Amino acid sequence: MTNRDAPQVIKDSSMLKQKEMIAGNYAKLEAAPATGQKVVSTFVPGNLNELIMCFDMLNNLPEINALQNGMRKRTGAYIMEAEKRGHSEDVCTYVKADLGMIAKGNLGPDGQKLPDPDLLLLSYTGCFTFMKWFELLRDHYKCETAMLHVPYQGDGKITPNMIAYVVKQLKEEVIPKLEKISGVKFDIDRLREYLARSARAEEDLVWVLETAKSKPSPIDAYFGGVYYIGPIFTAFRGTEDAVEYYRLLRTEITERLARGQGPVTPTGELTEERYRLVVEGPPNWTSFRDFWKMFYEEGAVVVASTYSKVGGLYDLGFRHDPARPLESLAEYCLGCYTNRNLPSRIDLIERYMHEYQADGLVINSIKSCNSFSAGQLLVLREIERRTGKPGAFIESDLVDPRYFSPANIKNRLESYFQMIDQRRAGSRAARAA
Amino acid sequence: MSTTSTTTAEIVARCQALFDDLHFTYAREWKAAVPGRIVVGYMPFYVPRELIHAAGGLPLGVLGGGDQLEVIQGDAYYQSYICRIPRSTIELGLTNRLDFVDVMLFPSICDVIRNLSGMWKIMFPKVKSRYFDVPQNYCDDVGGEFYIHELNELRDLLAEASGRPVSDDALRASIALYNENRALVREVYAFRARQPWQAPSAEVYLLMRAGLIVAVEEHNRMLREYLTAAAAEQRPRRDNSRVVVTGAFCEQPPLNLIKSIELAGCYIVDDDFMLVNRWERSDIPLEGDPITNLAAAYLHNSNHTSAKYEPDPEKKGLYLVEAVKRSRAEGVIFASPSFCDPALLERPMLQRVLAAHDIPFIAFKYAENSGQMQPIREQAGTFADSIKLWSNP
Ligand code: SF4
Ligand code: SF4
């Protein structure tokens, strides 16, 4: 057992702060029909939270609702409901979890009714399914939709043409619709102010994520990382709350680092870091705790993950820039992890493997998600070839409990950890010879 | 020049041979015949073939391996829950069947083909691979401008591959040839919709598939010959129901599936197989700047499919209703590849629109290598019977 009971896990101020923020946003959303505040539904990758805030609108993220419902084990029933209503068993389960939730009364994760959106802001970044998902929602809500087409980085770079295209859409499609629905006139200085706050929070987030380069790592950049990215990927980027959250988090991690502590897990602090891993792909939400346990019980710490870059990739230097507000929003959308081509994704993982001194790569391949999953077997091969480190491939789903097989995954991980041990023993023997 | 003596059987036999040839002998010979020629492979759903032609290239549609190719290595690259076409396409690549292809284009249809574009860059580094993006915003000064840039970048890439610039005049000439091609394709479709017993769908399918393999000049000849021959031959007319097949715009159904639908009592009077053949709905103008014309045609005069955003909610899915009306179909068959997000997510929306217009439909899934046709034949047969019952109460 590598964990020491550490009840401070639930006392961390940053965690409490985040809980409050999320609950506050759901409360505002649920009160929207009464307060008259307008609601935008949008996606996490390429979300334009700062822009939405310029119009005093609330941000509702269907992916986050699905995720939260997944963690509360409600999505299984929602998915079945959607399938009963004619949605194929083959398609993305985030979509079906959302449609099933709507069909069953549209109760949010806290059990209260979510409002109908006034605008569907289709930030079409890094995933084709988004377009169909919002067309399906439009079919249901019959509300206004704004499409923001974010071109894919097919050649692994952002071109001036791509930026110009996104900026033009912001000016001619997105902003006019936000103005029309909210009745608020666009004020670019307000946007600049929010973007400056975003950049401050981003700076702290990157600092926190990069502490995993230390040995031992004071954080888990996947299982813990999904909490750390919560505010910045959702309805809070650009708020003072987010700035404060990341300041608190940074202070907490600074202390952990100074004390040489390992990451906090649900059962306390991980005291012996035995394996340092990079993880590619989203986690499973319906058995999130069980999944995490399979790692921390073995002393495995995730030192870098690609999923924590899905709603914005900041560790290569990008920051929202108040001096170039719309251009910087465009670059943000274009730079999200799944909007990068496969060679760039592989280069990034390779870089993580070296910079974070990882023992190997684990790919959690998600049945639902072609955007992440198509090509992952090549990612695995390439990383093994380039780094000489072993990789593991496991399969599950985001929110469909039918595709989480604990025994299989646990077995696979256990043999993987043994493989890492054998490799280590082998290289020690080779050095000694 | 058309030779009236050619029979449909002869034309179809030639198309079948092209279809069966997974070594792409035609394209290899075409390339070897004249030094400097290039072959440009492309995947569904659409690329501007005019540009390839104007660059002195042969556009070659790569539609996977069908049910003839044994996929051995390709399976190692894909999880079981991903459709078939990328794995058989990788198989084609790894078995050197595409080793003569100079450029590979991956249109923006779905995340699988999108990611395959990056895989191709890694696995086949000597080939110029490009993800070909198309706009989802249809304003000339927004999506149009973006697309003109994309087209110009593709033009540069093709010029680099062929070693010669692509002139405006060459492009206009290519547009003219493809205008002719599309007009003939539309004519074949209209002919089949009028007299489906005279143009069985498996034949039309093979004829259209040949259009993704042979040079456009040759395909134009084939289409003309087929129209003449099909009109001249008298074939037995069956009491079949008339259906539109939709959802098969990427991974292709096995030829046997198409035959099974007809054998089960359904004439296919419209479909969305190989949309690239009839992407633009009418001629692209030849006057003015050809790149601007190509862009405008995409924005304002192209067909609909799941990969294309429909900005007007009122119009969502109406293209299918129009297809039903235009071809005087009595029902719709949703035939979609398993695990195909674009087709399967679109399906409930289209079904809602069809239901609102009282158009009956059935749905099933397939894989390019599906072997068992019996269930499909039964389902299509029951559908054909029920259509007749509804229409003759
Ligand atoms: S396919 Fe993947 S990225 Fe797209 S909506 Fe589904 S889970 Fe999200
Ligand atoms: S069959 Fe569907 S999911 Fe598969 S590559 Fe084609 S469009 Fe994409």
CSV table of C-alpha atoms and ligand atoms in Angstrom, one decimal, chain A residues 43 45 63 92-95 125-130 133 282 310 338 366 368-372 398, chain B residues 111 341, ligand 1:
chain,number,residue,atom,x,y,z
A,43,PHE,CA,-18.6,22.6,-26.4
A,45,PRO,CA,-12.8,22.4,-27.0
A,63,GLU,CA,-20.2,17.5,-22.4
A,92,CYS,CA,-20.7,8.7,-29.4
A,93,THR,CA,-22.2,8.1,-26.0
A,94,TYR,CA,-21.7,11.7,-24.8
A,95,VAL,CA,-24.3,12.6,-27.4
A,125,THR,CA,-13.3,22.3,-33.0
A,126,GLY,CA,-11.5,19.0,-33.1
A,127,CYS,CA,-14.5,16.7,-33.5
A,128,PHE,CA,-17.0,16.1,-36.3
A,129,THR,CA,-19.6,14.7,-34.0
A,130,PHE,CA,-20.1,18.1,-32.5
A,133,TRP,CA,-24.8,16.7,-31.9
A,282,PRO,CA,-10.0,10.7,-21.9
A,310,VAL,CA,-8.4,19.0,-24.9
A,338,THR,CA,-7.7,17.1,-30.9
A,366,ILE,CA,-12.6,5.4,-25.9
A,368,SER,CA,-17.2,6.6,-28.3
A,369,CYS,CA,-14.6,8.9,-29.5
A,370,ASN,CA,-13.2,8.6,-33.0
A,371,SER,CA,-11.7,12.0,-32.7
A,372,PHE,CA,-9.3,10.7,-30.0
A,398,LEU,CA,-16.5,7.8,-21.4
B,111,ASP,CA,-12.6,12.1,-37.6
B,341,ASP,CA,-20.8,8.5,-36.9
C,1,SF4,S1,-16.6,12.0,-30.5
C,1,SF4,FE1,-15.2,12.4,-28.7
C,1,SF4,S2,-14.7,14.6,-28.8
C,1,SF4,FE2,-16.5,14.2,-30.1
C,1,SF4,S3,-18.3,14.6,-28.8
C,1,SF4,FE3,-17.9,12.4,-28.7
C,1,SF4,S4,-16.5,12.2,-26.9
C,1,SF4,FE4,-16.5,14.4,-27.5
